[in-house]
């Protein structure tokens, strides 16, 4: 869906203003691959260069959209994600034990995933859905989701407004560094899991006894 990133973002912002910012970011946060960060940065730069939009309202709209969109993604994942995995997960090597292990790991580290996932392109659209699938406690999710949404909108929005177009040259390398961190972190986690899977399965069973339910 690379064509989404070729949309006339500036024209969209100029025509629809805060509504465009809100709906694009909300849909991206809910799991639709739209350029949410692009529209936030472009809106902030547009506000700084033209004065036609208020940066405080931009950041507020972005934060609200991120929080609401993530909540939609969370409840979709919680309602429909696990039933699908319980029924078909064995087809992708996710048997009952590994599904329970996923819930256990998300229970232990899910807050950090939700918060920092907001700053990485690969996780921004899916972290909330994964939190729902893995039954992260709703109150814990809402706290970390709120903190992540406000921090992301403020840092990116006010940063772009202050730095102007130079922020685009900063976000790229930061995004690549975070992506590399996620990839290597994922590889390290996979190797750790391969070596300690049986021990972790026992811990997961002790923490979440009994069968998983849809």
PDB file of C-alpha atoms in Angstrom, residues 8 15 22 24 36-37 54-55 57 61 75 77 93 99 121 139 149 153 155 159 176 193:
ATOM      1  CA  UNK A   8      -1.143  14.848  -1.569  1.00  0.00           C
ATOM      2  CA  UNK A  15      -8.517  21.249   2.737  1.00  0.00           C
ATOM      3  CA  UNK A  22      -7.516  12.986  13.337  1.00  0.00           C
ATOM      4  CA  UNK A  24      -5.696   9.339   9.296  1.00  0.00           C
ATOM      5  CA  UNK A  36      -0.108   8.768  10.367  1.00  0.00           C
ATOM      6  CA  UNK A  37       3.326  10.040  11.323  1.00  0.00           C
ATOM      7  CA  UNK A  54      -2.659  25.873  15.520  1.00  0.00           C
ATOM      8  CA  UNK A  55       0.124  23.520  16.659  1.00  0.00           C
ATOM      9  CA  UNK A  57      -4.727  21.741  18.270  1.00  0.00           C
ATOM     10  CA  UNK A  61      -5.967  15.977  17.602  1.00  0.00           C
ATOM     11  CA  UNK A  75     -10.809  -4.336  21.426  1.00  0.00           C
ATOM     12  CA  UNK A  77      -7.864  -7.929  18.756  1.00  0.00           C
ATOM     13  CA  UNK A  93       2.942 -23.145  14.649  1.00  0.00           C
ATOM     14  CA  UNK A  99      -0.496 -18.940  22.635  1.00  0.00           C
ATOM     15  CA  UNK A 121       6.518   2.352  12.012  1.00  0.00           C
ATOM     16  CA  UNK A 139      -6.516  -0.713  32.507  1.00  0.00           C
ATOM     17  CA  UNK A 149      -0.098   8.666  22.401  1.00  0.00           C
ATOM     18  CA  UNK A 153       2.139  13.420  19.360  1.00  0.00           C
ATOM     19  CA  UNK A 155       7.516  14.951  20.509  1.00  0.00           C
ATOM     20  CA  UNK A 159       9.541  18.893  17.285  1.00  0.00           C
ATOM     21  CA  UNK A 176      15.738   3.081  10.827  1.00  0.00           C
ATOM     22  CA  UNK A 193      12.834 -18.557  23.310  1.00  0.00           C
TER      23      UNK A 193
END
